[in-house]
Amino acid sequence: MKNETAEERRTLVRETIAELLEVDVATVRGDCLLREDLGMDSLTSLELLSTLSRELQVDLEMEEAMEIVTVDDTVRFVERHLAV
Amino acid sequence: MIGATGFIGLNVVDALQARGVSVRATWRKKSITVFAQKRNPEWCLAELDDTVALEEAMRGCDVVFFAGGHYPRYSLDRRASIERGRADVRAVCTAAMHADVPRVVYTSSIGTLDGSVAGPVNADDRTVDPPRESVYRATKWAMEEEVDFALARGLDVVTVLPGACLGPWDVRLGTTGVLVALLNGALPWWVDGIVNVADVRDVAAVHVAAAEVAPRGARYAFGGVTTTMRALFEDLARRWGVRFPPEELDVAAAYIRADVEEAAAAPRRGRVPMPRELVDLVAWGRRVDSSRAALELGVVARDRETTLEDARQWLERMGHVPRRAEATAVRSRNSAESTRGASAHAGSRKR
């Protein structure tokens, strides 16, 4: 999974969010606010991070995760951890 | 460990690893695994309806801890909840028998116990029929009946019946959700009655000791500290300087309110501040006799202060409630603004 391209990882993030929230992936745009626009609660945020950490095989710190606000933040968060 | 990603499960994993035990943990596709990953168990993907995967995961284990059975987060569909709970226990027990597991430690609830007996209830006070008034209690009762069937088929099972658990790692905000609501000033109503508040780490210790020394078929109720909701909220309001929840309801009104709020929250998978299963446990309201766990397993409840403070620290760390310095600053700012507002108001009146 670490060898996937940035675009593939971005797609994975959007698809994972769409699946967890049971919404059309087209509605999950990069600038969407996870809570306000997509209605994601803290529990779903944890499910999202759990799924991403398994899929991308990265170790995530929860304190950092709390700073994620948008879909693009989530992608950047993943990229940062993959770069380590 | 089935349920290693949940509240009790994470604490049981900690207790086991502290004793040098290596842990194999099952996970489901919807599991919140980020916390359990830090414990680095040996992972096995196994949904609870997949007896083949469960059996594979269990093979070679000395003990299977089953803390991941159905937890009815909503009390809206009694039949479906009971059926799912039964199916979960049947699948795990069947897999354990096929895998020749020497022992299963099953996590139940004090809510299965008989509320009509005189004096404190213990783990042997069981009812013939499932509780009528509570989906949560009826589900847990039915799940215990499935454990009885497995015992009759020869499986070695020990059952732990914890009270309302508080402490660190309540990932899905079960009982600890009440603390979150209280600390955020978002607990609009409450209901009074006896509650048994157990520190989840003590409950984990009961599980581990039960695995090691309990006789086959033994049952251990662990209520922790017995108090009332009123006393608990008064203590918390005083201790943490938060507002005492404004509206006290009687049990009948609390049932209705909890049902209405859960029906509204369920479509978006939301959690309500005072869930129906907590109202059910308060309405059941019995003092739990935990002496068997103390005498046979050597586990006694730690003081309530430690439990509450550690629970709050974890909630702060997770961002569920404001950190104490922030909370104090907000209160000071509000107080200052309120004073300024009062002065301005007084000033305008003078004019």
Tab-separated table of C-alpha atoms in Angstrom:
chain	number	residue	atom	x	y	z
A	1	MET	CA	0.000	0.000	0.000
A	2	LYS	CA	2.877	2.362	0.679
A	3	ASN	CA	3.806	2.171	-3.029
A	4	GLU	CA	0.519	3.603	-4.206
A	5	THR	CA	0.545	6.989	-5.892
A	6	ALA	CA	-0.615	10.138	-4.153
A	7	GLU	CA	-3.732	10.177	-6.319
A	8	GLU	CA	-4.557	6.585	-5.391
A	9	ARG	CA	-4.154	7.394	-1.738
A	10	ARG	CA	-6.380	10.433	-2.145
A	11	THR	CA	-9.017	8.238	-3.782
A	12	LEU	CA	-8.712	5.712	-0.972
A	13	VAL	CA	-9.293	8.433	1.640
A	14	ARG	CA	-12.368	9.745	-0.202
A	15	GLU	CA	-13.780	6.265	-0.781
A	16	THR	CA	-13.217	5.277	2.834
A	17	ILE	CA	-15.019	8.378	4.071
A	18	ALA	CA	-17.893	7.766	1.641
A	19	GLU	CA	-18.212	4.137	2.740
A	20	LEU	CA	-18.187	4.969	6.441
A	21	LEU	CA	-20.761	7.715	6.037
A	22	GLU	CA	-22.762	5.770	3.453
A	23	VAL	CA	-22.746	8.687	0.994
A	24	ASP	CA	-21.858	9.052	-2.690
A	25	VAL	CA	-18.088	9.462	-3.099
A	26	ALA	CA	-18.742	12.408	-5.428
A	27	THR	CA	-20.017	14.406	-2.439
A	28	VAL	CA	-16.704	13.924	-0.602
A	29	ARG	CA	-14.700	16.845	-1.973
A	30	GLY	CA	-11.274	17.853	-0.705
A	31	ASP	CA	-12.466	21.060	0.918
A	32	CYS	CA	-15.380	19.402	2.748
A	33	LEU	CA	-15.351	19.827	6.513
A	34	LEU	CA	-15.580	16.356	8.058
A	35	ARG	CA	-17.920	17.368	10.858
A	36	GLU	CA	-19.905	20.303	9.535
A	37	ASP	CA	-20.295	19.308	5.873
A	38	LEU	CA	-20.211	15.525	6.069
A	39	GLY	CA	-21.688	15.001	9.538
A	40	MET	CA	-18.801	12.887	10.760
A	41	ASP	CA	-18.775	12.384	14.538
A	42	SER	CA	-15.803	11.480	16.714
A	43	LEU	CA	-16.573	7.783	16.506
A	44	THR	CA	-16.644	7.761	12.724
A	45	SER	CA	-13.396	9.753	12.730
A	46	LEU	CA	-11.799	6.957	14.717
A	47	GLU	CA	-13.214	4.366	12.323
A	48	LEU	CA	-11.761	6.370	9.432
A	49	LEU	CA	-8.316	6.552	10.984
A	50	SER	CA	-8.401	2.880	11.922
A	51	THR	CA	-9.262	1.889	8.368
A	52	LEU	CA	-6.601	4.152	6.857
A	53	SER	CA	-3.904	3.001	9.245
A	54	ARG	CA	-4.660	-0.623	8.339
A	55	GLU	CA	-4.953	-0.036	4.597
A	56	LEU	CA	-1.839	2.118	4.357
A	57	GLN	CA	0.076	0.296	7.103
A	58	VAL	CA	0.923	3.464	8.980
A	59	ASP	CA	1.018	4.073	12.712
A	60	LEU	CA	-1.184	7.027	13.618
A	61	GLU	CA	-1.058	9.166	16.755
A	62	MET	CA	-4.519	10.062	17.976
A	63	GLU	CA	-3.534	13.469	19.349
A	64	GLU	CA	-2.441	14.546	15.852
A	65	ALA	CA	-5.569	13.076	14.363
A	66	MET	CA	-7.709	15.462	16.365
A	67	GLU	CA	-6.328	18.320	14.262
A	68	ILE	CA	-7.855	16.916	11.079
A	69	VAL	CA	-10.721	19.119	9.916
A	70	THR	CA	-11.193	18.582	6.172
A	71	VAL	CA	-10.898	15.745	3.671
A	72	ASP	CA	-7.686	17.350	2.354
A	73	ASP	CA	-6.337	17.434	5.925
A	74	THR	CA	-6.901	13.688	6.087
A	75	VAL	CA	-4.970	13.155	2.854
A	76	ARG	CA	-2.104	15.373	4.088
A	77	PHE	CA	-2.121	13.561	7.427
A	78	VAL	CA	-1.701	10.223	5.674
A	79	GLU	CA	1.008	11.588	3.337
A	80	ARG	CA	2.935	12.939	6.320
A	81	HIS	CA	2.944	9.557	8.015
A	82	LEU	CA	3.908	7.717	4.861
A	83	ALA	CA	6.868	10.043	4.440
A	84	VAL	CA	8.282	9.150	7.870
B	1	MET	CA	-9.154	-11.763	22.843
B	2	ILE	CA	-12.442	-11.107	21.094
B	3	GLY	CA	-13.307	-7.465	21.616
B	4	ALA	CA	-9.711	-6.258	21.992
B	5	THR	CA	-10.576	-2.944	20.344
B	6	GLY	CA	-13.342	-2.112	22.841
B	7	PHE	CA	-13.462	-0.579	26.308
B	8	ILE	CA	-13.179	-3.681	28.486
B	9	GLY	CA	-11.117	-5.546	25.898
B	10	LEU	CA	-8.373	-2.911	25.697
B	11	ASN	CA	-8.049	-2.973	29.472
B	12	VAL	CA	-7.961	-6.780	29.559
B	13	VAL	CA	-5.196	-6.708	26.922
B	14	ASP	CA	-3.268	-4.263	29.127
B	15	ALA	CA	-3.737	-6.496	32.182
B	16	LEU	CA	-2.609	-9.576	30.258
B	17	GLN	CA	0.439	-7.901	28.724
B	18	ALA	CA	1.414	-6.527	32.138
B	19	ARG	CA	1.658	-10.173	33.213
B	20	GLY	CA	3.780	-11.055	30.208
B	21	VAL	CA	1.015	-12.887	28.366
B	22	SER	CA	1.132	-12.763	24.571
B	23	VAL	CA	-2.215	-11.776	23.108
B	24	ARG	CA	-3.867	-12.763	19.854
B	25	ALA	CA	-6.722	-10.419	19.007
B	26	THR	CA	-9.548	-10.606	16.529
B	27	TRP	CA	-10.744	-7.540	14.684
B	28	ARG	CA	-13.717	-6.763	12.481
B	29	LYS	CA	-13.815	-4.550	9.431
B	30	LYS	CA	-15.609	-1.832	11.394
B	31	SER	CA	-13.381	-2.113	14.453
B	32	ILE	CA	-11.639	0.976	15.782
B	33	THR	CA	-8.194	-0.591	15.846
B	34	VAL	CA	-5.959	2.436	16.318
B	35	PHE	CA	-5.734	2.026	20.089
B	36	ALA	CA	-5.276	-1.733	20.114
B	37	GLN	CA	-2.580	-1.442	17.430
B	38	LYS	CA	-0.363	0.312	19.975
B	39	ARG	CA	-0.496	-2.865	22.088
B	40	ASN	CA	0.834	-4.815	19.130
B	41	PRO	CA	-1.143	-8.039	19.537
B	42	GLU	CA	-1.127	-10.811	16.961
B	43	TRP	CA	-4.075	-9.808	14.754
B	44	CYS	CA	-6.685	-12.068	13.156
B	45	LEU	CA	-9.536	-10.775	11.029
B	46	ALA	CA	-12.688	-12.538	12.232
B	47	GLU	CA	-16.229	-11.317	12.022
B	48	LEU	CA	-18.464	-12.749	14.735
B	49	ASP	CA	-20.587	-14.647	12.215
B	50	ASP	CA	-17.531	-16.357	10.728
B	51	THR	CA	-17.027	-19.444	12.873
B	52	VAL	CA	-14.243	-20.726	10.610
B	53	ALA	CA	-12.165	-17.566	11.074
B	54	LEU	CA	-12.968	-17.534	14.797
B	55	GLU	CA	-11.905	-21.151	15.165
B	56	GLU	CA	-8.684	-20.452	13.306
B	57	ALA	CA	-7.988	-17.451	15.533
B	58	MET	CA	-8.638	-19.457	18.699
B	59	ARG	CA	-6.571	-22.491	17.824
B	60	GLY	CA	-3.678	-22.925	20.253
B	61	CYS	CA	-4.918	-20.326	22.736
B	62	ASP	CA	-4.962	-21.160	26.461
B	63	VAL	CA	-7.933	-18.911	27.094
B	64	VAL	CA	-10.397	-17.031	24.936
B	65	PHE	CA	-11.683	-13.779	26.387
B	66	PHE	CA	-15.001	-12.861	24.839
B	67	ALA	CA	-15.657	-9.190	25.572
B	68	GLY	CA	-16.905	-8.330	22.105
B	69	GLY	CA	-20.438	-9.677	22.040
B	70	HIS	CA	-23.396	-7.624	20.926
B	71	TYR	CA	-23.859	-4.405	22.915
B	72	PRO	CA	-27.262	-2.888	22.163
B	73	ARG	CA	-26.406	0.772	21.691
B	74	TYR	CA	-30.081	1.393	20.963
B	75	SER	CA	-33.050	-0.261	22.634
B	76	LEU	CA	-35.350	0.064	19.646
B	77	ASP	CA	-35.706	-3.502	18.352
B	78	ARG	CA	-35.942	-6.119	21.079
B	79	ARG	CA	-36.218	-9.180	18.873
B	80	ALA	CA	-33.349	-8.217	16.551
B	81	SER	CA	-31.122	-7.297	19.486
B	82	ILE	CA	-31.739	-10.598	21.268
B	83	GLU	CA	-31.266	-12.630	18.089
B	84	ARG	CA	-27.996	-10.907	17.303
B	85	GLY	CA	-26.719	-11.330	20.856
B	86	ARG	CA	-27.569	-15.031	20.850
B	87	ALA	CA	-25.946	-15.535	17.440
B	88	ASP	CA	-22.714	-13.871	18.601
B	89	VAL	CA	-22.410	-16.112	21.660
B	90	ARG	CA	-23.366	-19.243	19.735
B	91	ALA	CA	-20.715	-18.544	17.096
B	92	VAL	CA	-17.952	-17.905	19.607
B	93	CYS	CA	-18.815	-20.885	21.792
B	94	THR	CA	-19.088	-23.206	18.792
B	95	ALA	CA	-15.726	-22.031	17.467
B	96	ALA	CA	-14.153	-22.442	20.926
B	97	MET	CA	-15.406	-26.021	21.131
B	98	HIS	CA	-14.106	-26.857	17.652
B	99	ALA	CA	-10.748	-25.267	18.465
B	100	ASP	CA	-10.507	-27.208	21.765
B	101	VAL	CA	-10.046	-24.027	23.765
B	102	PRO	CA	-9.486	-24.973	27.415
B	103	ARG	CA	-11.433	-21.993	28.779
B	104	VAL	CA	-13.603	-19.088	27.704
B	105	VAL	CA	-14.034	-16.016	29.908
B	106	TYR	CA	-17.265	-14.344	28.904
B	107	THR	CA	-18.131	-10.716	29.693
B	108	SER	CA	-21.782	-10.272	30.638
B	109	SER	CA	-23.475	-7.591	32.770
B	110	ILE	CA	-24.997	-7.196	36.214
B	111	GLY	CA	-28.150	-6.265	34.316
B	112	THR	CA	-28.896	-9.967	33.828
B	113	LEU	CA	-29.415	-10.432	37.555
B	114	ASP	CA	-32.727	-10.603	39.387
B	115	GLY	CA	-33.806	-7.222	40.674
B	116	SER	CA	-36.537	-8.599	42.918
B	117	VAL	CA	-34.486	-10.446	45.536
B	118	ALA	CA	-34.038	-8.975	48.999
B	119	GLY	CA	-30.666	-7.460	49.870
B	120	PRO	CA	-27.614	-7.149	47.621
B	121	VAL	CA	-27.725	-9.294	44.490
B	122	ASN	CA	-24.971	-11.724	43.652
B	123	ALA	CA	-24.040	-13.550	40.469
B	124	ASP	CA	-26.298	-16.528	41.287
B	125	ASP	CA	-29.449	-14.410	41.520
B	126	ARG	CA	-30.814	-15.159	38.072
B	127	THR	CA	-34.318	-15.000	36.683
B	128	VAL	CA	-36.105	-17.826	34.874
B	129	ASP	CA	-37.426	-15.478	32.194
B	130	PRO	CA	-35.704	-12.566	30.430
B	131	PRO	CA	-36.399	-9.089	31.843
B	132	ARG	CA	-39.455	-7.667	30.061
B	133	GLU	CA	-38.846	-3.958	30.517
B	134	SER	CA	-35.334	-3.655	29.093
B	135	VAL	CA	-33.966	-4.589	25.680
B	136	TYR	CA	-30.422	-4.286	27.006
B	137	ARG	CA	-31.026	-6.542	29.989
B	138	ALA	CA	-33.061	-9.043	27.966
B	139	THR	CA	-30.313	-9.241	25.345
B	140	LYS	CA	-27.615	-9.843	27.933
B	141	TRP	CA	-29.869	-12.399	29.665
B	142	ALA	CA	-30.378	-14.273	26.384
B	143	MET	CA	-26.647	-14.231	25.700
B	144	GLU	CA	-26.030	-15.797	29.110
B	145	GLU	CA	-28.553	-18.496	28.276
B	146	GLU	CA	-26.472	-19.332	25.201
B	147	VAL	CA	-23.443	-19.607	27.488
B	148	ASP	CA	-25.450	-22.041	29.645
B	149	PHE	CA	-26.170	-24.149	26.552
B	150	ALA	CA	-22.453	-24.197	25.711
B	151	LEU	CA	-21.601	-25.232	29.282
B	152	ALA	CA	-24.097	-28.060	28.967
B	153	ARG	CA	-22.339	-29.124	25.753
B	154	GLY	CA	-19.058	-29.359	27.648
B	155	LEU	CA	-17.359	-25.997	27.057
B	156	ASP	CA	-15.488	-24.497	30.025
B	157	VAL	CA	-16.869	-20.989	30.473
B	158	VAL	CA	-16.457	-18.514	33.323
B	159	THR	CA	-18.726	-15.467	33.318
B	160	VAL	CA	-17.837	-11.989	34.563
B	161	LEU	CA	-20.709	-9.587	35.255
B	162	PRO	CA	-19.413	-6.033	35.567
B	163	GLY	CA	-21.338	-2.989	36.717
B	164	ALA	CA	-21.345	0.319	34.829
B	165	CYS	CA	-17.718	0.663	33.775
B	166	LEU	CA	-15.775	3.902	33.918
B	167	GLY	CA	-12.112	4.572	33.231
B	168	PRO	CA	-9.685	4.970	30.359
B	169	TRP	CA	-10.172	3.662	26.798
B	170	ASP	CA	-13.958	3.893	26.512
B	171	VAL	CA	-13.502	4.312	22.780
B	172	ARG	CA	-17.172	4.206	21.848
B	173	LEU	CA	-18.226	6.278	24.852
B	174	GLY	CA	-20.458	3.822	26.631
B	175	THR	CA	-21.062	4.689	30.269
B	176	THR	CA	-18.301	7.276	30.104
B	177	GLY	CA	-20.508	9.208	27.678
B	178	VAL	CA	-22.449	10.463	30.701
B	179	LEU	CA	-19.271	12.079	32.030
B	180	VAL	CA	-18.679	13.689	28.632
B	181	ALA	CA	-22.195	15.114	28.610
B	182	LEU	CA	-21.872	16.345	32.179
B	183	LEU	CA	-18.482	17.968	31.619
B	184	ASN	CA	-19.715	19.655	28.444
B	185	GLY	CA	-22.872	20.920	30.149
B	186	ALA	CA	-24.908	18.778	27.759
B	187	LEU	CA	-26.754	16.479	30.139
B	188	PRO	CA	-30.292	17.892	30.009
B	189	TRP	CA	-31.977	15.339	32.259
B	190	TRP	CA	-31.242	12.461	34.558
B	191	VAL	CA	-32.910	9.813	36.662
B	192	ASP	CA	-32.061	8.833	40.215
B	193	GLY	CA	-31.426	5.342	41.522
B	194	ILE	CA	-28.704	3.019	42.705
B	195	VAL	CA	-25.749	2.535	40.368
B	196	ASN	CA	-22.749	0.258	40.660
B	197	VAL	CA	-19.720	2.022	39.213
B	198	ALA	CA	-16.804	-0.262	38.411
B	199	ASP	CA	-13.327	0.815	37.393
B	200	VAL	CA	-12.697	-0.898	34.083
B	201	ARG	CA	-9.165	-1.841	35.168
B	202	ASP	CA	-10.570	-3.717	38.168
B	203	VAL	CA	-13.000	-5.426	35.815
B	204	ALA	CA	-10.038	-6.401	33.623
B	205	ALA	CA	-8.276	-7.811	36.682
B	206	VAL	CA	-11.359	-9.913	37.444
B	207	HIS	CA	-11.237	-11.315	33.899
B	208	VAL	CA	-7.569	-12.280	34.161
B	209	ALA	CA	-7.930	-13.839	37.608
B	210	ALA	CA	-11.060	-15.673	36.495
B	211	ALA	CA	-9.093	-17.174	33.620
B	212	GLU	CA	-6.437	-18.411	36.000
B	213	VAL	CA	-8.188	-19.678	39.117
B	214	ALA	CA	-11.982	-19.825	38.726
B	215	PRO	CA	-13.743	-23.186	38.692
B	216	ARG	CA	-15.559	-24.189	35.496
B	217	GLY	CA	-18.927	-22.479	35.163
B	218	ALA	CA	-18.199	-19.913	37.889
B	219	ARG	CA	-19.847	-16.499	37.753
B	220	TYR	CA	-18.402	-13.298	39.212
B	221	ALA	CA	-20.422	-10.136	39.675
B	222	PHE	CA	-18.269	-7.056	40.065
B	223	GLY	CA	-20.216	-3.928	40.857
B	224	GLY	CA	-17.315	-1.778	42.030
B	225	VAL	CA	-18.544	1.108	44.169
B	226	THR	CA	-22.270	1.351	44.872
B	227	THR	CA	-23.778	4.829	44.972
B	228	THR	CA	-26.756	6.735	43.591
B	229	MET	CA	-26.923	8.849	40.468
B	230	ARG	CA	-27.717	11.874	42.629
B	231	ALA	CA	-24.703	11.323	44.867
B	232	LEU	CA	-22.474	10.683	41.846
B	233	PHE	CA	-23.576	13.848	40.030
B	234	GLU	CA	-23.331	15.930	43.215
B	235	ASP	CA	-19.807	14.647	43.732
B	236	LEU	CA	-18.830	15.365	40.125
B	237	ALA	CA	-20.422	18.811	40.109
B	238	ARG	CA	-18.527	19.732	43.273
B	239	ARG	CA	-15.282	18.056	42.255
B	240	TRP	CA	-15.092	19.464	38.737
B	241	GLY	CA	-17.077	22.671	39.119
B	242	VAL	CA	-19.638	21.683	36.507
B	243	ARG	CA	-23.353	22.366	36.439
B	244	PHE	CA	-25.605	19.824	38.140
B	245	PRO	CA	-27.913	18.453	35.409
B	246	PRO	CA	-31.075	20.536	35.514
B	247	GLU	CA	-34.035	18.202	35.029
B	248	GLU	CA	-34.665	15.125	37.164
B	249	LEU	CA	-37.163	12.670	35.669
B	250	ASP	CA	-38.939	9.759	37.282
B	251	VAL	CA	-38.266	6.347	35.761
B	252	ALA	CA	-41.395	6.239	33.586
B	253	ALA	CA	-40.638	9.635	32.067
B	254	ALA	CA	-36.976	8.704	31.662
B	255	TYR	CA	-37.916	5.577	29.677
B	256	ILE	CA	-39.986	7.666	27.272
B	257	ARG	CA	-37.386	10.400	26.927
B	258	ALA	CA	-34.542	7.934	26.341
B	259	ASP	CA	-36.582	6.050	23.727
B	260	VAL	CA	-37.482	9.228	21.866
B	261	GLU	CA	-33.888	10.474	21.882
B	262	GLU	CA	-32.502	7.119	20.747
B	263	ALA	CA	-35.032	6.918	17.904
B	264	ALA	CA	-33.877	10.354	16.744
B	265	ALA	CA	-30.168	9.524	17.086
B	266	ALA	CA	-30.181	6.034	15.565
B	267	PRO	CA	-30.431	6.987	11.848
B	268	ARG	CA	-27.199	8.979	12.132
B	269	ARG	CA	-25.646	6.413	14.506
B	270	GLY	CA	-25.484	9.106	17.179
B	271	ARG	CA	-25.157	8.445	20.892
B	272	VAL	CA	-27.507	10.132	23.351
B	273	PRO	CA	-26.281	11.596	26.669
B	274	MET	CA	-28.491	9.325	28.788
B	275	PRO	CA	-28.944	6.072	26.853
B	276	ARG	CA	-31.835	3.749	27.536
B	277	GLU	CA	-29.629	0.935	28.837
B	278	LEU	CA	-28.273	3.225	31.539
B	279	VAL	CA	-31.816	4.226	32.518
B	280	ASP	CA	-32.636	0.517	32.633
B	281	LEU	CA	-29.725	-0.190	34.966
B	282	VAL	CA	-30.647	2.735	37.224
B	283	ALA	CA	-34.282	1.580	37.282
B	284	TRP	CA	-33.090	-1.940	38.109
B	285	GLY	CA	-31.117	-0.212	40.854
B	286	ARG	CA	-29.712	-2.936	43.104
B	287	ARG	CA	-26.607	-3.036	45.240
B	288	VAL	CA	-24.278	-5.692	43.840
B	289	ASP	CA	-22.455	-8.112	46.090
B	290	SER	CA	-18.923	-8.388	44.676
B	291	SER	CA	-17.535	-10.428	47.574
B	292	ARG	CA	-16.973	-13.577	45.499
B	293	ALA	CA	-14.589	-11.675	43.229
B	294	ALA	CA	-12.773	-10.389	46.312
B	295	LEU	CA	-12.596	-13.720	48.124
B	296	GLU	CA	-11.862	-16.064	45.225
B	297	LEU	CA	-10.057	-13.767	42.793
B	298	GLY	CA	-8.525	-11.223	45.156
B	299	VAL	CA	-9.941	-8.226	43.292
B	300	VAL	CA	-11.423	-5.369	45.293
B	301	ALA	CA	-12.715	-2.093	43.911
B	302	ARG	CA	-10.324	0.840	43.895
B	303	ASP	CA	-11.554	4.175	45.242
B	304	ARG	CA	-13.994	6.137	43.139
B	305	GLU	CA	-11.788	9.233	42.992
B	306	THR	CA	-9.048	7.421	41.081
B	307	THR	CA	-11.560	6.016	38.624
B	308	LEU	CA	-13.180	9.368	37.934
B	309	GLU	CA	-9.936	11.318	37.626
B	310	ASP	CA	-8.361	8.760	35.291
B	311	ALA	CA	-11.520	8.643	33.188
B	312	ARG	CA	-11.480	12.415	32.884
B	313	GLN	CA	-7.794	12.518	31.974
B	314	TRP	CA	-8.412	10.095	29.145
B	315	LEU	CA	-11.425	12.068	27.922
B	316	GLU	CA	-9.307	15.240	27.938
B	317	ARG	CA	-6.558	13.525	26.004
B	318	MET	CA	-9.038	12.387	23.375
B	319	GLY	CA	-10.548	15.852	23.086
B	320	HIS	CA	-13.996	14.760	24.265
B	321	VAL	CA	-13.974	17.346	27.062
B	322	PRO	CA	-11.985	20.567	27.532
B	323	ARG	CA	-8.647	20.218	29.272
B	324	ARG	CA	-8.825	21.529	32.816
B	325	ALA	CA	-6.696	24.620	32.188
B	326	GLU	CA	-8.922	25.496	29.212
B	327	ALA	CA	-12.064	24.838	31.202
B	328	THR	CA	-10.864	27.146	33.961
B	329	ALA	CA	-9.938	29.819	31.411
B	330	VAL	CA	-13.348	29.551	29.755
B	331	ARG	CA	-15.085	29.826	33.109
B	332	SER	CA	-12.937	32.868	34.016
B	333	ARG	CA	-13.614	34.480	30.634
B	334	ASN	CA	-17.331	33.824	30.944
B	335	SER	CA	-17.280	35.222	34.429
B	336	ALA	CA	-15.417	38.345	33.287
B	337	GLU	CA	-17.779	38.810	30.338
B	338	SER	CA	-20.718	38.300	32.605
B	339	THR	CA	-19.338	40.965	34.977
B	340	ARG	CA	-18.673	43.332	32.068
B	341	GLY	CA	-22.149	42.621	30.714
B	342	ALA	CA	-23.682	43.293	34.097
B	343	SER	CA	-21.701	46.574	34.397
B	344	ALA	CA	-22.720	47.669	30.917
B	345	HIS	CA	-26.291	46.780	31.668
B	346	ALA	CA	-26.119	48.675	34.957
B	347	GLY	CA	-24.548	51.591	33.078
B	348	SER	CA	-27.317	51.720	30.496
B	349	ARG	CA	-29.911	51.725	33.209
B	350	LYS	CA	-28.196	54.692	34.831
B	351	ARG	CA	-28.376	56.551	31.579
